[in-house]
Amino acid sequence: MVINSKSSLQETLEIAKNEGKTIGLVPTMGALHEGHLSLINFAYSHCDIVVVSIFVNPTQFNNSSDLEKYPRNVIKDAEFLKAHNEKTIVFTPEVEDIYDDKVEAESFEFGNFVNHMEGEFRTGHFDGVGSVLKRLFDIIKPHKAFFGEKDYQQLRVVKKLVEITEQDVDIIGCPTSRNEFGLAQSSRNFRLSEAELKEAELIYEALMKAKHMFGKNSIESIENEVEQMFKSNPHFDLEYFSIVKENDLIPTKTKDSNYNYRAFIAAFLGEVRLIDNMALN
Ligand code: AMP
């Protein structure tokens, strides 16, 4: 079922809540794929009703061409969901439903970790993410909301957001869904040619290399190795490769056996920017 008006969505959900049903939200920007589906299925294992929002949020793009080229096809998305999980409620708001007449990001104090990686290379990105989610949570008032570890830094931003805004919603992280060659599913993959899709596997290979090296090698030597892997591929432009402690998400050069670590990559394949990450220990 596709609902594009805020009020009819709220009416539908109110009835369900009064019947004691739990509501799960999976916020997306559309161009749905297996990765989104894994979140939706995860959500159904925790909730009676799942709302998938499809909204390409203008305030989280720091690059206007990236926003313009972001794949959009709500009809295809609705068909995809109908085929896989017919009872899913699809919410497709307009920009004014979310932002009224002020399409601007609020500024949030998420903490130091947003000054690195995605926050460093996409200025204002997380304020945009926080702005849209705060509004979606206000409209939908879900009991639980589901986010992919594929965007691990974002998952942590959202946990911080609900702490700051005191919104009563459980934030649940879901594992990254990958194709048979390890490539993380992403809406941006739709912009890649067959040959590029094959090349994109380098990101997974680099993360696996880092994972294998992590036990016995210094962070510096892992970084050098990964940088070398990208330098030897003329189609890729590595934006960052960082190893961080999972508790603070701050890039580090030192290892301490008491902590968990994670590696993060952002790289351009041609014009398409891809990100991924992996737990190392
Ligand atoms: P997006 O439409 O790219 O904004 O993603 C919507 C949600 O789906 C976010 O919580 C993402 O982290 C999640 N997601 C996207 N790709 C994947 C994937 N391959 N595996 C798991 N979750 C994903």
mmCIF file of C-alpha atoms and ligand atoms in Angstrom:
data_model
loop_
_atom_site.group_PDB
_atom_site.id
_atom_site.type_symbol
_atom_site.label_atom_id
_atom_site.label_comp_id
_atom_site.label_asym_id
_atom_site.label_seq_id
_atom_site.Cartn_x
_atom_site.Cartn_y
_atom_site.Cartn_z
ATOM 1 C CA MET A 1 0.000 0.000 0.000
ATOM 2 C CA VAL A 2 1.424 3.391 -0.988
ATOM 3 C CA ILE A 3 0.441 6.402 1.134
ATOM 4 C CA ASN A 4 1.646 9.866 0.237
ATOM 5 C CA SER A 5 -0.284 11.986 2.658
ATOM 6 C CA LYS A 6 0.967 12.515 6.186
ATOM 7 C CA SER A 7 -2.539 12.612 7.656
ATOM 8 C CA SER A 8 -3.788 9.382 6.076
ATOM 9 C CA LEU A 9 -0.605 7.607 7.191
ATOM 10 C CA GLN A 10 -1.131 8.893 10.731
ATOM 11 C CA GLU A 11 -4.782 7.787 10.690
ATOM 12 C CA THR A 12 -3.867 4.288 9.506
ATOM 13 C CA LEU A 13 -1.142 3.947 12.124
ATOM 14 C CA GLU A 14 -3.315 5.326 14.922
ATOM 15 C CA ILE A 15 -5.863 2.572 14.344
ATOM 16 C CA ALA A 16 -3.113 -0.059 14.348
ATOM 17 C CA LYS A 17 -1.538 1.336 17.530
ATOM 18 C CA ASN A 18 -4.929 1.329 19.269
ATOM 19 C CA GLU A 19 -5.177 -2.359 18.402
ATOM 20 C CA GLY A 20 -1.871 -2.864 20.223
ATOM 21 C CA LYS A 21 0.219 -3.357 17.089
ATOM 22 C CA THR A 22 3.892 -2.394 17.020
ATOM 23 C CA ILE A 23 5.094 -0.118 14.244
ATOM 24 C CA GLY A 24 8.529 -0.411 12.639
ATOM 25 C CA LEU A 25 10.034 2.197 10.340
ATOM 26 C CA VAL A 26 12.646 1.609 7.642
ATOM 27 C CA PRO A 27 13.683 5.007 6.287
ATOM 28 C CA THR A 28 15.106 4.885 2.744
ATOM 29 C CA MET A 29 15.839 7.097 -0.223
ATOM 30 C CA GLY A 30 14.275 4.581 -2.618
ATOM 31 C CA ALA A 31 15.889 2.734 -5.535
ATOM 32 C CA LEU A 32 15.156 -0.294 -3.392
ATOM 33 C CA HIS A 33 17.361 -3.372 -3.476
ATOM 34 C CA GLU A 34 18.145 -6.544 -1.527
ATOM 35 C CA GLY A 35 19.884 -4.520 1.188
ATOM 36 C CA HIS A 36 16.696 -2.579 1.915
ATOM 37 C CA LEU A 37 14.745 -5.819 1.776
ATOM 38 C CA SER A 38 16.972 -7.378 4.434
ATOM 39 C CA LEU A 39 16.109 -4.430 6.729
ATOM 40 C CA ILE A 40 12.407 -4.798 5.977
ATOM 41 C CA ASN A 41 12.474 -8.518 6.755
ATOM 42 C CA PHE A 42 14.409 -7.811 9.943
ATOM 43 C CA ALA A 43 11.773 -5.213 10.847
ATOM 44 C CA TYR A 44 8.973 -7.741 10.322
ATOM 45 C CA SER A 45 10.660 -10.086 12.786
ATOM 46 C CA HIS A 46 10.328 -7.341 15.451
ATOM 47 C CA CYS A 47 7.128 -5.474 14.499
ATOM 48 C CA ASP A 48 3.545 -6.109 13.329
ATOM 49 C CA ILE A 49 3.476 -3.277 10.812
ATOM 50 C CA VAL A 50 6.398 -1.994 8.745
ATOM 51 C CA VAL A 51 6.456 1.436 7.142
ATOM 52 C CA VAL A 52 9.097 2.052 4.477
ATOM 53 C CA SER A 53 9.593 5.729 3.810
ATOM 54 C CA ILE A 54 10.957 6.735 0.430
ATOM 55 C CA PHE A 55 12.307 10.254 0.425
ATOM 56 C CA VAL A 56 15.415 11.582 -1.296
ATOM 57 C CA ASN A 57 16.374 14.071 1.385
ATOM 58 C CA PRO A 58 17.791 17.234 -0.193
ATOM 59 C CA THR A 59 19.446 18.506 3.008
ATOM 60 C CA GLN A 60 21.831 15.560 3.329
ATOM 61 C CA PHE A 61 23.486 16.045 -0.064
ATOM 62 C CA ASN A 62 26.502 18.341 -0.050
ATOM 63 C CA ASN A 63 26.873 17.926 -3.812
ATOM 64 C CA SER A 64 24.022 19.052 -6.064
ATOM 65 C CA SER A 65 24.978 16.755 -8.936
ATOM 66 C CA ASP A 66 24.898 13.759 -6.548
ATOM 67 C CA LEU A 67 21.369 14.794 -5.491
ATOM 68 C CA GLU A 68 20.277 15.277 -9.088
ATOM 69 C CA LYS A 69 21.686 11.930 -10.235
ATOM 70 C CA TYR A 70 20.372 9.960 -7.271
ATOM 71 C CA PRO A 71 18.236 7.149 -8.820
ATOM 72 C CA ARG A 72 14.482 7.679 -8.323
ATOM 73 C CA ASN A 73 11.657 5.375 -9.383
ATOM 74 C CA VAL A 74 8.841 5.160 -6.859
ATOM 75 C CA ILE A 75 6.619 3.044 -9.137
ATOM 76 C CA LYS A 76 9.345 0.426 -9.530
ATOM 77 C CA ASP A 77 10.015 0.568 -5.772
ATOM 78 C CA ALA A 78 6.336 0.017 -4.978
ATOM 79 C CA GLU A 79 6.268 -2.973 -7.366
ATOM 80 C CA PHE A 80 9.440 -4.355 -5.777
ATOM 81 C CA LEU A 81 7.844 -4.214 -2.333
ATOM 82 C CA LYS A 82 4.549 -5.605 -3.552
ATOM 83 C CA ALA A 83 6.403 -8.578 -5.000
ATOM 84 C CA HIS A 84 8.450 -9.207 -1.856
ATOM 85 C CA ASN A 85 6.265 -8.092 1.001
ATOM 86 C CA GLU A 86 2.824 -6.976 0.006
ATOM 87 C CA LYS A 87 1.655 -5.798 3.407
ATOM 88 C CA THR A 88 4.430 -3.186 3.713
ATOM 89 C CA ILE A 89 3.192 0.407 3.938
ATOM 90 C CA VAL A 90 5.156 2.708 1.634
ATOM 91 C CA PHE A 91 5.230 6.368 2.648
ATOM 92 C CA THR A 92 6.336 8.788 -0.059
ATOM 93 C CA PRO A 93 6.171 12.324 1.336
ATOM 94 C CA GLU A 94 6.869 15.481 -0.652
ATOM 95 C CA VAL A 95 9.636 17.870 0.377
ATOM 96 C CA GLU A 96 7.087 20.296 1.926
ATOM 97 C CA ASP A 97 5.520 17.500 4.038
ATOM 98 C CA ILE A 98 8.867 17.131 5.747
ATOM 99 C CA TYR A 99 10.301 20.654 5.714
ATOM 100 C CA ASP A 100 7.263 22.968 5.215
ATOM 101 C CA ASP A 101 8.696 25.954 3.346
ATOM 102 C CA LYS A 102 12.141 25.904 4.985
ATOM 103 C CA VAL A 103 14.290 23.271 3.274
ATOM 104 C CA GLU A 104 17.244 23.587 5.618
ATOM 105 C CA ALA A 105 19.125 21.267 7.922
ATOM 106 C CA GLU A 106 19.097 21.874 11.661
ATOM 107 C CA SER A 107 22.396 21.786 13.428
ATOM 108 C CA PHE A 108 22.957 19.014 15.987
ATOM 109 C CA GLU A 109 25.691 18.338 18.553
ATOM 110 C CA PHE A 110 26.351 14.689 17.708
ATOM 111 C CA GLY A 111 29.886 14.760 19.105
ATOM 112 C CA ASN A 112 33.422 14.585 17.785
ATOM 113 C CA PHE A 113 32.917 11.404 15.755
ATOM 114 C CA VAL A 114 30.961 13.260 13.070
ATOM 115 C CA ASN A 115 34.050 15.314 12.198
ATOM 116 C CA HIS A 116 35.621 12.231 10.606
ATOM 117 C CA MET A 117 34.981 10.031 7.569
ATOM 118 C CA GLU A 118 31.509 10.802 6.110
ATOM 119 C CA GLY A 119 31.182 13.892 8.310
ATOM 120 C CA GLU A 120 34.568 15.173 7.184
ATOM 121 C CA PHE A 121 34.100 14.568 3.467
ATOM 122 C CA ARG A 122 30.380 15.408 3.234
ATOM 123 C CA THR A 123 30.045 18.686 5.100
ATOM 124 C CA GLY A 124 26.641 19.041 6.761
ATOM 125 C CA HIS A 125 25.596 15.518 5.738
ATOM 126 C CA PHE A 126 24.738 14.275 9.216
ATOM 127 C CA ASP A 127 22.811 17.422 10.137
ATOM 128 C CA GLY A 128 20.699 16.698 7.042
ATOM 129 C CA VAL A 129 20.250 13.060 8.088
ATOM 130 C CA GLY A 130 19.311 14.143 11.624
ATOM 131 C CA SER A 131 16.850 16.734 10.315
ATOM 132 C CA VAL A 132 14.894 14.345 8.116
ATOM 133 C CA LEU A 133 14.831 11.521 10.662
ATOM 134 C CA LYS A 134 13.721 13.756 13.506
ATOM 135 C CA ARG A 135 10.762 14.802 11.325
ATOM 136 C CA LEU A 136 9.968 11.274 10.127
ATOM 137 C CA PHE A 137 9.996 9.998 13.721
ATOM 138 C CA ASP A 138 7.665 12.874 14.698
ATOM 139 C CA ILE A 139 5.207 12.095 11.911
ATOM 140 C CA ILE A 140 5.223 8.307 12.203
ATOM 141 C CA LYS A 141 6.054 7.803 15.876
ATOM 142 C CA PRO A 142 7.324 4.255 15.267
ATOM 143 C CA HIS A 143 8.161 1.962 18.180
ATOM 144 C CA LYS A 144 11.338 0.835 16.411
ATOM 145 C CA ALA A 145 13.397 2.081 13.457
ATOM 146 C CA PHE A 146 15.861 -0.028 11.474
ATOM 147 C CA PHE A 147 19.159 1.095 9.962
ATOM 148 C CA GLY A 148 21.868 -0.748 8.061
ATOM 149 C CA GLU A 149 25.404 -1.230 9.357
ATOM 150 C CA LYS A 150 26.379 -0.500 5.756
ATOM 151 C CA ASP A 151 26.120 3.151 6.915
ATOM 152 C CA TYR A 152 27.640 2.452 10.295
ATOM 153 C CA GLN A 153 28.525 6.040 11.160
ATOM 154 C CA GLN A 154 24.956 7.039 10.295
ATOM 155 C CA LEU A 155 23.571 4.292 12.554
ATOM 156 C CA ARG A 156 25.525 5.790 15.448
ATOM 157 C CA VAL A 157 24.393 9.317 14.519
ATOM 158 C CA VAL A 158 20.768 8.151 14.679
ATOM 159 C CA LYS A 159 21.293 6.585 18.111
ATOM 160 C CA LYS A 160 22.726 9.912 19.264
ATOM 161 C CA LEU A 161 19.886 11.845 17.599
ATOM 162 C CA VAL A 162 17.150 10.101 19.582
ATOM 163 C CA GLU A 163 19.143 10.671 22.752
ATOM 164 C CA ILE A 164 19.398 14.412 21.998
ATOM 165 C CA THR A 165 15.786 14.842 20.849
ATOM 166 C CA GLU A 166 14.441 12.414 23.489
ATOM 167 C CA GLN A 167 12.277 10.709 20.873
ATOM 168 C CA ASP A 168 10.816 7.455 22.099
ATOM 169 C CA VAL A 169 11.994 5.060 19.405
ATOM 170 C CA ASP A 170 14.343 2.050 19.571
ATOM 171 C CA ILE A 171 17.104 2.249 16.966
ATOM 172 C CA ILE A 172 18.078 -1.159 15.658
ATOM 173 C CA GLY A 173 21.170 -1.891 13.541
ATOM 174 C CA CYS A 174 20.997 -4.590 10.845
ATOM 175 C CA PRO A 175 23.912 -6.429 9.175
ATOM 176 C CA THR A 176 25.164 -5.357 5.753
ATOM 177 C CA SER A 177 23.671 -7.310 2.897
ATOM 178 C CA ARG A 178 26.175 -8.203 0.165
ATOM 179 C CA ASN A 179 26.038 -9.889 -3.220
ATOM 180 C CA GLU A 180 27.749 -13.262 -3.747
ATOM 181 C CA PHE A 181 31.074 -11.492 -4.381
ATOM 182 C CA GLY A 182 30.903 -9.404 -1.228
ATOM 183 C CA LEU A 183 29.865 -6.122 -2.824
ATOM 184 C CA ALA A 184 27.512 -4.274 -0.472
ATOM 185 C CA GLN A 185 24.170 -3.605 -2.113
ATOM 186 C CA SER A 186 23.569 0.090 -2.670
ATOM 187 C CA SER A 187 21.230 2.311 -4.681
ATOM 188 C CA ARG A 188 24.363 3.841 -6.151
ATOM 189 C CA ASN A 189 25.260 0.464 -7.701
ATOM 190 C CA PHE A 190 22.395 1.106 -10.157
ATOM 191 C CA ARG A 191 24.610 3.784 -11.700
ATOM 192 C CA LEU A 192 27.455 1.325 -12.379
ATOM 193 C CA SER A 193 28.011 -0.592 -15.619
ATOM 194 C CA GLU A 194 28.441 -4.391 -15.564
ATOM 195 C CA ALA A 195 32.218 -3.948 -15.759
ATOM 196 C CA GLU A 196 32.211 -1.369 -12.949
ATOM 197 C CA LEU A 197 30.100 -3.626 -10.719
ATOM 198 C CA LYS A 198 32.838 -6.223 -11.029
ATOM 199 C CA GLU A 199 35.535 -3.633 -10.268
ATOM 200 C CA ALA A 200 33.591 -2.387 -7.254
ATOM 201 C CA GLU A 201 34.393 -5.693 -5.524
ATOM 202 C CA LEU A 202 37.794 -4.150 -4.773
ATOM 203 C CA ILE A 203 36.185 -2.367 -1.825
ATOM 204 C CA TYR A 204 35.191 -5.676 -0.207
ATOM 205 C CA GLU A 205 38.585 -7.197 -1.066
ATOM 206 C CA ALA A 206 40.328 -4.277 0.635
ATOM 207 C CA LEU A 207 38.186 -4.609 3.761
ATOM 208 C CA MET A 208 38.819 -8.365 3.883
ATOM 209 C CA LYS A 209 42.551 -7.728 3.456
ATOM 210 C CA ALA A 210 42.421 -5.303 6.395
ATOM 211 C CA LYS A 211 40.545 -7.867 8.477
ATOM 212 C CA HIS A 212 43.081 -10.601 7.714
ATOM 213 C CA MET A 213 46.045 -8.329 8.403
ATOM 214 C CA PHE A 214 44.595 -6.819 11.579
ATOM 215 C CA GLY A 215 45.741 -9.493 14.063
ATOM 216 C CA LYS A 216 49.434 -9.322 13.155
ATOM 217 C CA ASN A 217 50.088 -5.951 11.512
ATOM 218 C CA SER A 218 50.179 -2.311 12.516
ATOM 219 C CA ILE A 219 47.358 -0.006 11.473
ATOM 220 C CA GLU A 220 49.833 2.002 9.440
ATOM 221 C CA SER A 221 50.923 -1.010 7.393
ATOM 222 C CA ILE A 222 47.293 -2.016 6.782
ATOM 223 C CA GLU A 223 46.548 1.501 5.566
ATOM 224 C CA ASN A 224 49.547 1.422 3.236
ATOM 225 C CA GLU A 225 48.496 -1.930 1.818
ATOM 226 C CA VAL A 226 44.913 -0.776 1.160
ATOM 227 C CA GLU A 227 46.048 2.527 -0.354
ATOM 228 C CA GLN A 228 48.316 0.549 -2.657
ATOM 229 C CA MET A 229 45.433 -1.678 -3.751
ATOM 230 C CA PHE A 230 43.479 1.414 -4.822
ATOM 231 C CA LYS A 231 46.482 3.116 -6.423
ATOM 232 C CA SER A 232 46.927 0.115 -8.699
ATOM 233 C CA ASN A 233 43.386 0.498 -10.038
ATOM 234 C CA PRO A 234 43.140 3.488 -12.421
ATOM 235 C CA HIS A 235 39.322 3.658 -12.251
ATOM 236 C CA PHE A 236 39.146 4.132 -8.503
ATOM 237 C CA ASP A 237 39.837 7.224 -6.470
ATOM 238 C CA LEU A 238 40.120 6.405 -2.753
ATOM 239 C CA GLU A 239 38.678 9.199 -0.623
ATOM 240 C CA TYR A 240 39.499 7.707 2.758
ATOM 241 C CA PHE A 241 40.411 4.452 4.404
ATOM 242 C CA SER A 242 40.212 4.663 8.198
ATOM 243 C CA ILE A 243 40.486 2.256 11.073
ATOM 244 C CA VAL A 244 38.560 3.342 14.155
ATOM 245 C CA LYS A 245 37.793 2.047 17.618
ATOM 246 C CA GLU A 246 34.151 0.977 17.585
ATOM 247 C CA ASN A 247 33.363 2.726 20.873
ATOM 248 C CA ASP A 248 34.285 6.257 19.765
ATOM 249 C CA LEU A 249 34.503 5.944 15.939
ATOM 250 C CA ILE A 250 37.594 8.152 15.874
ATOM 251 C CA PRO A 251 40.352 7.105 13.409
ATOM 252 C CA THR A 252 43.363 5.744 15.228
ATOM 253 C CA LYS A 253 46.893 4.455 14.545
ATOM 254 C CA THR A 254 47.196 2.371 17.706
ATOM 255 C CA LYS A 255 45.737 -0.996 18.672
ATOM 256 C CA ASP A 256 44.596 -2.080 22.093
ATOM 257 C CA SER A 257 43.382 -5.661 22.590
ATOM 258 C CA ASN A 258 40.603 -4.461 24.912
ATOM 259 C CA TYR A 259 38.708 -2.779 22.101
ATOM 260 C CA ASN A 260 36.830 -3.644 18.920
ATOM 261 C CA TYR A 261 37.918 -2.002 15.690
ATOM 262 C CA ARG A 262 36.253 -1.315 12.359
ATOM 263 C CA ALA A 263 37.608 -0.284 8.956
ATOM 264 C CA PHE A 264 35.809 2.253 6.755
ATOM 265 C CA ILE A 265 36.233 3.050 3.072
ATOM 266 C CA ALA A 266 34.844 5.718 0.749
ATOM 267 C CA ALA A 267 35.947 5.660 -2.879
ATOM 268 C CA PHE A 268 34.854 7.022 -6.214
ATOM 269 C CA LEU A 269 34.455 4.571 -9.067
ATOM 270 C CA GLY A 270 34.204 6.991 -11.950
ATOM 271 C CA GLU A 271 31.622 9.512 -10.732
ATOM 272 C CA VAL A 272 29.908 7.157 -8.307
ATOM 273 C CA ARG A 273 30.820 7.414 -4.645
ATOM 274 C CA LEU A 274 30.689 4.109 -2.758
ATOM 275 C CA ILE A 275 31.114 3.425 0.953
ATOM 276 C CA ASP A 276 31.480 0.297 3.050
ATOM 277 C CA ASN A 277 32.882 -0.855 6.386
ATOM 278 C CA MET A 278 33.719 -4.029 8.268
ATOM 279 C CA ALA A 279 34.376 -5.173 11.828
ATOM 280 C CA LEU A 280 38.046 -6.188 12.147
ATOM 281 C CA ASN A 281 38.137 -8.240 15.361
HETATM 282 P P1 AMP B 1 19.463 4.487 1.658
HETATM 283 O O1 AMP B 1 18.231 4.283 0.837
HETATM 284 O O2 AMP B 1 20.728 4.232 0.910
HETATM 285 O O3 AMP B 1 19.444 5.806 2.398
HETATM 286 O O4 AMP B 1 19.425 3.365 2.771
HETATM 287 C C1 AMP B 1 18.307 3.191 3.604
HETATM 288 C C2 AMP B 1 18.676 2.240 4.715
HETATM 289 O O5 AMP B 1 19.058 0.993 4.148
HETATM 290 C C3 AMP B 1 19.862 2.727 5.555
HETATM 291 O O6 AMP B 1 19.620 2.388 6.914
HETATM 292 C C4 AMP B 1 21.019 1.933 5.006
HETATM 293 O O7 AMP B 1 22.058 1.725 5.928
HETATM 294 C C5 AMP B 1 20.319 0.621 4.673
HETATM 295 N N1 AMP B 1 21.072 -0.121 3.675
HETATM 296 C C6 AMP B 1 21.460 0.302 2.444
HETATM 297 N N2 AMP B 1 22.179 -0.651 1.828
HETATM 298 C C7 AMP B 1 22.258 -1.689 2.703
HETATM 299 C C8 AMP B 1 22.881 -2.972 2.658
HETATM 300 N N3 AMP B 1 23.580 -3.384 1.613
HETATM 301 N N4 AMP B 1 22.756 -3.770 3.750
HETATM 302 C C9 AMP B 1 22.064 -3.377 4.835
HETATM 303 N N5 AMP B 1 21.449 -2.183 4.931
HETATM 304 C C10 AMP B 1 21.547 -1.352 3.885
#
